[in-house]
Coordinates of C-alpha atoms and ligand atoms in Angstrom, one line a residue:
M184 CA -3.4 -105.1 -63.1
D185 CA -1.5 -102.1 -64.6
M186 CA 0.9 -101.0 -61.9
G187 CA 2.1 -98.1 -64.1
Q188 CA -1.2 -96.2 -63.6
V189 CA -1.1 -96.7 -59.8
L190 CA 2.5 -95.5 -59.7
T191 CA 1.8 -92.4 -61.7
A192 CA -1.2 -91.6 -59.5
Q193 CA 0.9 -92.1 -56.4
K194 CA 3.6 -89.8 -57.8
A195 CA 1.1 -87.1 -58.6
D196 CA -0.3 -87.5 -55.1
E197 CA 3.2 -87.1 -53.5
K198 CA 3.8 -84.0 -55.6
N199 CA 0.6 -82.5 -54.5
T200 CA 1.4 -83.3 -50.9
I201 CA 4.8 -81.6 -51.2
W202 CA 3.2 -78.5 -52.8
M203 CA 0.6 -78.4 -50.2
A204 CA 3.3 -78.7 -47.4
V205 CA 5.3 -75.9 -49.0
L206 CA 2.2 -73.7 -49.3
L207 CA 1.3 -74.4 -45.7
I208 CA 4.8 -73.7 -44.4
G209 CA 4.7 -70.4 -46.5
V210 CA 1.4 -69.4 -45.0
G211 CA 2.6 -70.3 -41.5
L212 CA 5.9 -68.4 -41.9
S213 CA 4.2 -65.3 -43.2
G214 CA 1.7 -65.5 -40.3
V215 CA 4.6 -65.7 -37.8
I216 CA 6.5 -62.9 -39.6
S217 CA 3.5 -60.6 -39.6
L218 CA 2.8 -61.5 -36.0
L219 CA 6.4 -60.6 -35.1
L220 CA 6.2 -57.4 -37.1
A221 CA 2.9 -56.4 -35.4
Q222 CA 4.5 -57.1 -32.0
G223 CA 7.6 -55.1 -32.9
Y224 CA 5.4 -52.2 -34.1
K225 CA 3.4 -52.3 -30.9
T226 CA 6.6 -52.3 -28.7
T227 CA 8.1 -49.4 -30.8
R228 CA 5.0 -47.4 -30.5
K229 CA 4.8 -48.1 -26.8
S230 CA 8.4 -47.0 -26.2
L231 CA 8.0 -44.0 -28.5
S232 CA 5.0 -42.8 -26.5
R233 CA 7.0 -43.5 -23.3
V234 CA 9.9 -41.4 -24.6
Q235 CA 7.4 -38.7 -25.6
A236 CA 5.7 -38.7 -22.1
F237 CA 9.1 -38.6 -20.4
S238 CA 10.3 -35.6 -22.4
E239 CA 7.0 -33.9 -21.8
H240 CA 7.3 -34.5 -18.0
L241 CA 10.9 -33.3 -18.2
M242 CA 9.9 -30.1 -19.9
E243 CA 7.0 -29.4 -17.6
N244 CA 8.8 -30.1 -14.4
M245 CA 12.0 -28.3 -15.3
P246 CA 12.9 -25.8 -12.6
M247 CA 13.7 -23.3 -15.3
G248 CA 11.5 -21.6 -17.8
L249 CA 11.8 -23.3 -21.3
V250 CA 10.9 -21.7 -24.6
V251 CA 11.6 -23.4 -27.9
I252 CA 11.1 -21.6 -31.2
N253 CA 11.3 -22.8 -34.8
P254 CA 13.3 -21.2 -37.6
Q255 CA 10.3 -19.0 -38.4
E256 CA 10.5 -17.8 -34.7
Q257 CA 7.2 -19.3 -33.8
I258 CA 7.0 -20.7 -30.3
I259 CA 6.7 -24.5 -30.4
A260 CA 7.3 -25.3 -26.7
F261 CA 6.6 -23.2 -23.6
N262 CA 6.6 -24.8 -20.2
K263 CA 4.8 -24.0 -16.9
T264 CA 7.8 -22.3 -15.3
A265 CA 8.2 -20.0 -18.3
S266 CA 4.5 -19.2 -18.1
A267 CA 4.9 -18.3 -14.4
I268 CA 8.1 -16.2 -14.9
L269 CA 6.7 -14.3 -17.9
T270 CA 3.1 -14.2 -16.4
L271 CA 1.7 -15.5 -19.6
P272 CA -0.7 -18.4 -19.9
V273 CA 0.8 -21.4 -21.8
S274 CA -2.2 -21.4 -24.2
E275 CA -1.5 -17.8 -25.2
A276 CA 2.2 -18.5 -26.0
R277 CA 2.2 -21.7 -28.0
E278 CA 2.3 -21.3 -31.7
R279 CA 2.5 -17.5 -31.5
Q280 CA 5.3 -15.4 -33.0
A281 CA 8.1 -14.9 -30.5
A282 CA 8.3 -11.2 -31.3
A283 CA 4.7 -10.7 -30.3
I284 CA 5.0 -12.1 -26.8
L285 CA 8.5 -12.5 -25.5
P286 CA 10.1 -9.6 -23.6
P287 CA 12.6 -7.5 -25.7
A288 CA 15.6 -8.8 -23.8
C289 CA 14.8 -12.4 -25.0
L290 CA 14.3 -11.2 -28.5
E291 CA 17.7 -9.4 -28.5
I292 CA 19.4 -12.6 -27.4
I293 CA 17.6 -14.6 -30.1
D294 CA 18.8 -12.1 -32.7
S295 CA 22.4 -12.5 -31.5
L296 CA 22.1 -16.2 -31.9
G297 CA 21.2 -15.5 -35.5
E298 CA 24.6 -13.8 -35.9
G299 CA 26.3 -17.1 -35.4
R300 CA 27.0 -17.3 -31.7
G301 CA 26.2 -20.8 -30.4
L302 CA 25.3 -20.2 -26.8
I303 CA 24.6 -17.0 -24.9
A304 CA 24.0 -16.5 -21.2
K305 CA 23.0 -13.1 -19.8
E306 CA 21.5 -11.6 -16.7
M307 CA 19.1 -8.7 -17.4
D308 CA 16.2 -6.8 -16.0
C309 CA 13.2 -7.7 -18.1
P310 CA 10.2 -5.4 -18.1
L311 CA 7.1 -7.6 -18.4
G312 CA 3.8 -6.6 -19.8
N313 CA 2.1 -6.1 -16.4
G314 CA 4.4 -3.2 -15.5
R315 CA 6.7 -5.4 -13.3
T316 CA 10.4 -5.6 -14.0
V317 CA 12.0 -8.9 -13.1
P318 CA 15.7 -9.7 -13.1
L319 CA 16.2 -12.8 -15.3
E320 CA 19.0 -15.1 -16.2
I321 CA 18.5 -15.9 -19.9
I322 CA 20.4 -18.8 -21.6
A323 CA 19.9 -19.3 -25.2
S324 CA 21.2 -21.8 -27.6
R325 CA 20.7 -22.8 -31.2
L326 CA 18.8 -26.0 -31.9
Q327 CA 20.6 -28.1 -34.6
D328 CA 20.2 -31.6 -35.9
P329 CA 23.3 -33.8 -36.3
R330 CA 23.8 -32.6 -39.9
G331 CA 24.0 -29.0 -38.7
D332 CA 20.7 -27.8 -40.0
V333 CA 19.1 -25.2 -37.7
L334 CA 15.8 -26.3 -36.2
G335 CA 15.3 -23.2 -34.1
A336 CA 16.4 -22.0 -30.7
V337 CA 16.1 -23.1 -27.1
I338 CA 15.7 -20.3 -24.4
L339 CA 16.0 -21.1 -20.7
L340 CA 14.8 -18.5 -18.2
R341 CA 15.4 -18.2 -14.5
D342 CA 14.0 -15.6 -12.1
I343 CA 17.0 -14.4 -10.1
S344 CA 15.2 -11.8 -7.8
D345 CA 16.1 -13.8 -4.7
V346 CA 19.7 -14.2 -5.7
Q347 CA 19.9 -10.4 -6.3
V348 CA 18.4 -9.6 -3.0
L349 CA 21.0 -11.8 -1.3
K350 CA 23.8 -10.2 -3.3
K351 CA 22.6 -6.7 -2.3
E352 CA 22.4 -7.8 1.3
I353 CA 26.0 -9.1 1.3
A354 CA 27.2 -5.9 -0.4
R355 CA 25.4 -3.9 2.3
T356 CA 26.8 -5.9 5.1
Q357 CA 30.4 -5.4 3.8
H358 CA 29.8 -1.7 3.2
L359 CA 28.5 -1.4 6.8
A360 CA 31.3 -3.3 8.3
A361 CA 33.9 -1.0 6.6
L362 CA 31.9 2.1 7.5
G363 CA 31.6 0.9 11.1
S364 CA 35.2 0.4 11.9
L365 CA 36.1 3.7 10.3
A366 CA 33.4 5.5 12.2
A367 CA 34.4 3.9 15.5
G368 CA 37.9 5.1 15.1
V369 CA 36.9 8.6 14.3
A370 CA 34.3 8.7 17.1
H371 CA 36.8 7.7 19.7
E372 CA 39.1 10.5 18.7
I373 CA 36.4 13.1 18.9
R374 CA 35.1 12.1 22.3
N375 CA 38.1 13.1 24.3
P376 CA 38.4 16.7 23.0
L377 CA 34.6 17.0 23.3
S378 CA 34.7 16.3 27.0
S379 CA 37.4 19.0 27.5
I380 CA 35.3 21.5 25.5
K381 CA 32.3 20.7 27.7
G382 CA 34.4 21.2 30.8
F383 CA 35.5 24.7 29.6
A384 CA 32.0 25.6 28.7
T385 CA 30.8 24.7 32.1
Y386 CA 33.6 26.7 33.6
F387 CA 32.6 29.8 31.6
K388 CA 29.0 29.3 32.5
E389 CA 29.9 29.5 36.2
R390 CA 32.4 32.4 35.7
Y391 CA 30.1 34.6 33.7
R392 CA 27.0 34.0 35.7
A393 CA 26.5 37.7 36.1
V394 CA 26.6 38.5 32.3
P395 CA 23.4 37.1 30.8
A396 CA 24.6 37.2 27.1
D397 CA 27.8 35.2 28.0
L398 CA 25.9 32.8 30.2
E399 CA 23.6 32.1 27.3
T400 CA 26.5 31.5 24.9
A401 CA 28.1 29.1 27.4
E402 CA 24.7 27.2 27.8
I403 CA 24.4 26.9 24.0
M404 CA 27.9 25.5 23.9
I405 CA 27.1 22.9 26.5
G406 CA 23.9 22.0 24.6
E407 CA 25.7 21.6 21.3
V408 CA 28.5 19.5 22.9
E409 CA 25.8 17.2 24.4
Q410 CA 24.1 16.8 21.0
L411 CA 27.5 15.9 19.5
N412 CA 28.1 13.4 22.3
R413 CA 24.7 11.8 21.7
V414 CA 25.5 11.5 18.0
I415 CA 28.9 9.9 18.7
G416 CA 27.4 7.7 21.4
Q417 CA 24.9 6.3 18.8
L418 CA 27.6 6.0 16.2
L419 CA 29.8 3.9 18.6
E420 CA 26.8 1.9 19.6
F421 CA 26.2 1.1 16.0
A422 CA 29.8 0.5 15.0
R423 CA 30.8 -1.7 18.0
P424 CA 30.1 -5.5 17.7
T425 CA 27.0 -6.3 19.8
T426 CA 27.9 -8.3 22.8
L427 CA 24.8 -9.5 24.6
T428 CA 24.5 -10.0 28.4
L429 CA 21.6 -12.4 28.6
E430 CA 19.2 -12.7 31.4
K431 CA 15.9 -14.6 31.5
G432 CA 12.9 -12.3 32.0
S433 CA 9.7 -10.8 30.9
L434 CA 9.6 -8.7 27.7
T435 CA 6.3 -7.2 28.6
A436 CA 7.7 -5.9 31.9
L437 CA 10.5 -4.3 29.9
V438 CA 8.0 -2.7 27.5
E439 CA 6.2 -1.2 30.5
E440 CA 9.5 0.1 31.8
A441 CA 10.3 1.8 28.5
L442 CA 6.7 3.2 28.4
K443 CA 7.3 4.9 31.8
I444 CA 10.3 6.7 30.4
I445 CA 8.3 8.3 27.6
A446 CA 5.2 8.9 29.7
G447 CA 6.1 12.6 30.2
E448 CA 6.7 13.3 26.6
M449 CA 3.4 11.5 25.7
G450 CA 1.5 13.7 28.2
E451 CA 3.0 16.9 26.7
K452 CA 2.1 15.9 23.2
E453 CA -1.4 14.6 24.2
I454 CA -0.8 11.2 22.8
A455 CA -3.1 8.4 23.9
L456 CA -1.6 5.1 24.9
R457 CA -3.4 1.8 24.0
K458 CA -1.9 -1.3 25.5
E459 CA -2.9 -4.7 24.3
L460 CA -0.3 -6.8 26.1
T461 CA -0.8 -10.6 26.2
A462 CA 1.6 -12.2 28.6
L463 CA 4.6 -13.7 26.9
P464 CA 6.7 -16.7 28.1
D465 CA 9.9 -15.6 29.7
I466 CA 12.9 -15.5 27.3
S467 CA 16.6 -14.7 27.6
F468 CA 17.5 -11.3 26.3
D469 CA 19.9 -8.4 26.9
K470 CA 17.8 -6.0 29.1
D471 CA 19.6 -2.8 28.3
K472 CA 19.8 -3.4 24.6
M473 CA 16.2 -4.5 24.3
K474 CA 15.2 -1.4 26.2
Q475 CA 17.1 0.6 23.7
V476 CA 15.1 -1.1 20.9
F477 CA 11.8 -0.2 22.5
L478 CA 12.9 3.4 23.3
N479 CA 14.1 4.0 19.8
L480 CA 10.8 2.7 18.3
F481 CA 8.7 4.7 20.8
L482 CA 10.6 7.9 20.3
N483 CA 10.3 7.5 16.5
A484 CA 6.6 7.0 16.9
L485 CA 6.3 10.1 19.2
G486 CA 8.4 12.1 16.8
A487 CA 6.0 11.2 14.1
M488 CA 3.0 12.5 16.1
D489 CA 3.5 16.1 16.7
N490 CA -0.2 16.9 16.6
G491 CA -1.3 14.3 19.0
G492 CA -2.5 10.8 18.1
A493 CA -2.4 7.3 19.6
L494 CA 0.4 4.9 20.3
T495 CA -0.6 1.3 20.4
V496 CA 1.6 -1.4 21.8
K497 CA 0.6 -5.1 21.4
S498 CA 2.3 -8.3 22.4
R499 CA 1.3 -11.9 21.7
P500 CA 2.9 -15.3 21.2
V501 CA 2.5 -16.1 17.4
N502 CA 3.1 -19.8 17.8
E503 CA 5.5 -22.2 19.6
Q504 CA 8.5 -20.6 18.0
W505 CA 7.9 -16.9 17.8
L506 CA 6.8 -13.9 20.0
Q507 CA 5.5 -10.8 18.5
I508 CA 5.5 -7.2 19.7
E509 CA 3.9 -4.4 17.6
I510 CA 4.3 -0.7 17.9
I511 CA 1.7 1.3 16.0
D512 CA 1.4 5.0 15.6
T513 CA -1.1 7.3 13.9
G514 CA 1.6 9.6 12.5
P515 CA 2.0 10.6 8.8
G516 CA 3.6 7.2 7.9
I517 CA 6.7 6.7 5.7
A518 CA 6.8 7.6 2.1
K519 CA 7.0 4.6 -0.2
E520 CA 10.4 5.6 -1.6
D521 CA 11.8 5.9 1.9
L522 CA 10.6 2.6 3.3
G523 CA 13.5 0.6 1.8
R524 CA 16.1 3.0 3.4
I525 CA 14.8 3.3 7.0
F526 CA 17.3 0.8 8.3
D527 CA 20.2 2.3 6.5
P528 CA 22.6 4.1 8.9
Y529 CA 22.4 7.9 8.6
F530 CA 19.1 7.8 6.8
T531 CA 17.1 10.5 8.5
T532 CA 14.3 13.0 7.5
K533 CA 14.7 14.9 10.7
P534 CA 16.8 18.1 10.9
S535 CA 18.6 17.0 14.1
G536 CA 18.2 13.2 13.5
T537 CA 21.2 10.9 13.5
G538 CA 19.6 8.3 11.3
L539 CA 21.1 5.5 13.4
G540 CA 18.1 4.6 15.6
M541 CA 16.6 2.0 13.3
A542 CA 20.0 0.7 12.2
I543 CA 20.8 0.0 15.9
V544 CA 17.3 -1.5 16.5
Q545 CA 17.9 -3.9 13.6
K546 CA 21.4 -4.8 14.8
I547 CA 20.2 -5.6 18.3
L548 CA 17.3 -7.7 17.1
T549 CA 19.5 -9.6 14.7
A550 CA 21.9 -10.4 17.6
H551 CA 18.9 -11.9 19.4
H552 CA 18.0 -13.9 16.3
G553 CA 14.9 -11.8 15.9
E554 CA 13.7 -9.5 13.2
I555 CA 11.8 -6.3 12.6
K556 CA 9.4 -5.4 9.8
L557 CA 7.9 -2.0 9.1
E558 CA 4.6 -1.5 7.5
S559 CA 3.6 2.0 6.6
E560 CA 1.2 3.8 4.4
W561 CA 1.7 7.5 3.7
G562 CA -0.9 9.4 5.6
K563 CA -2.0 6.5 7.8
G564 CA 0.7 5.8 10.3
T565 CA 3.4 3.2 10.9
R566 CA 3.4 -0.3 12.3
A567 CA 6.7 -1.8 13.5
I568 CA 6.5 -5.6 14.0
I569 CA 9.2 -7.3 16.1
L570 CA 9.5 -11.1 16.0
L571 CA 11.7 -12.9 18.6
P572 CA 12.3 -16.6 19.0
S573 CA 10.5 -18.0 22.1
G574 CA 13.5 -20.2 22.6
T575 CA 16.0 -17.3 22.8
G576 CA 18.6 -18.7 25.1
D577 CA 21.9 -20.4 25.0
A578 CA 22.6 -20.4 21.3
L579 CA 22.8 -16.7 20.8
M580 CA 25.6 -15.3 18.8
T581 CA 27.4 -12.1 19.3
G582 CA 29.2 -10.1 16.7
Ligands
ADP721 P1 16.3 9.3 13.3 O1 15.2 9.1 14.2 O2 17.5 9.9 13.9 O3 15.9 10.1 12.1 P2 16.0 6.5 12.7 O4 16.9 5.5 12.2 O5 15.4 6.3 14.1 O6 16.8 7.9 12.7 O7 14.8 6.7 11.7 C1 15.1 7.0 10.4 C2 14.0 7.7 9.7 O8 12.9 6.8 9.6 C3 13.4 8.9 10.4 O9 14.1 10.1 10.1 C4 12.0 8.9 9.8 O10 12.0 9.6 8.6 C5 11.7 7.5 9.6 N1 10.8 6.9 10.6 C6 11.2 6.0 11.6 N2 10.1 5.7 12.3 C7 9.1 6.3 11.9 C8 7.7 6.4 12.2 N3 7.2 5.7 13.3 N4 6.9 7.2 11.5 C9 7.4 8.0 10.5 N5 8.7 7.9 10.1 C10 9.5 7.1 10.7
MG722 MG1 15.1 7.6 15.7

């Protein structure tokens, strides 16, 4: 037997086996590697889409309007808030040229970014396409990659109407407080000499009873002094801090009382009275001051109806928290441009008006934690709506 042949065959076999093993290991390894690669790709894709979804959510739910433009000034992102602020549907904004749809104020700011300023913040009134002008806070910044190449610009928008209303209200309150203390001082000084003048006028009236011309002059003097006193009384009422004397009672009963006081004047002017009073729960209020509120409102309503008409007074509980009283007249109403100034002290359209009535009404209602709204259409009459908390009681502030 030739062992040499067997050995050679055995060797060749071993070699084959080794090659086979190497091949198999190679195939196995590349399988494992490609499996790992596929897995990695899947994970990367998943996290990429997660990041994408997150940034989309972030953009959509941002409490500010967001607009992004590319270097060609084409809009590449425009979120829901921006759409609401600019009253422009998202679909109409994306991919359009910024110049075609953004308000001029925004474009101006984008232009200044081009001049090399990195970040700009401004508050400005933006006229929008629909004719409205909205105060906006606009913050714009250039969008750059880490190498410094400009990718476009980011513009953030915020509607600051509410903030501006608040700012105006604060300025008004400060203005009124300063005006009030000055007026109170002056009014006080005027009151004393006025009462002496009235005293003398009354004396002359008695003394010259026999001379009709002098008597008339004295009577005019007394009348004028009384008018002055009324103006000063209102001024002091307005300027003094409101201190409430609270008592629990029925508001509708008070309304009836105030109506009785104006009944004579209503008769003379042939004004019809329509009462729609639903009983209200008793609340705590300052009787004298609230009576002044109703009288001021009734007298304004009568003053607006020189040629007759109807005065409607309604009361009803609105819900658990609020009571409502409405005073409606059929007078000429209030011109649109005046409506915002009715509560301003000294705003009057009447030759002998003081312009303090509505300011006092508002002050008294505010002290009762209530409020008043006026609705009026020129030519159709005026509706004053008073809201008072049903729970008006211990927690009332004065001041
Ligand atoms: P005054 O009555 O002294 O003018 P007010 O503060 O009471 O001052 O009212 C301010 C202005 O508001 C009035 O001059 C009037 O122009 C307007 N006004 C108030 N109530 C009415 C109303 N019911 N109808 C029409 N105008 C009104
Ligand atoms: Mg008045």
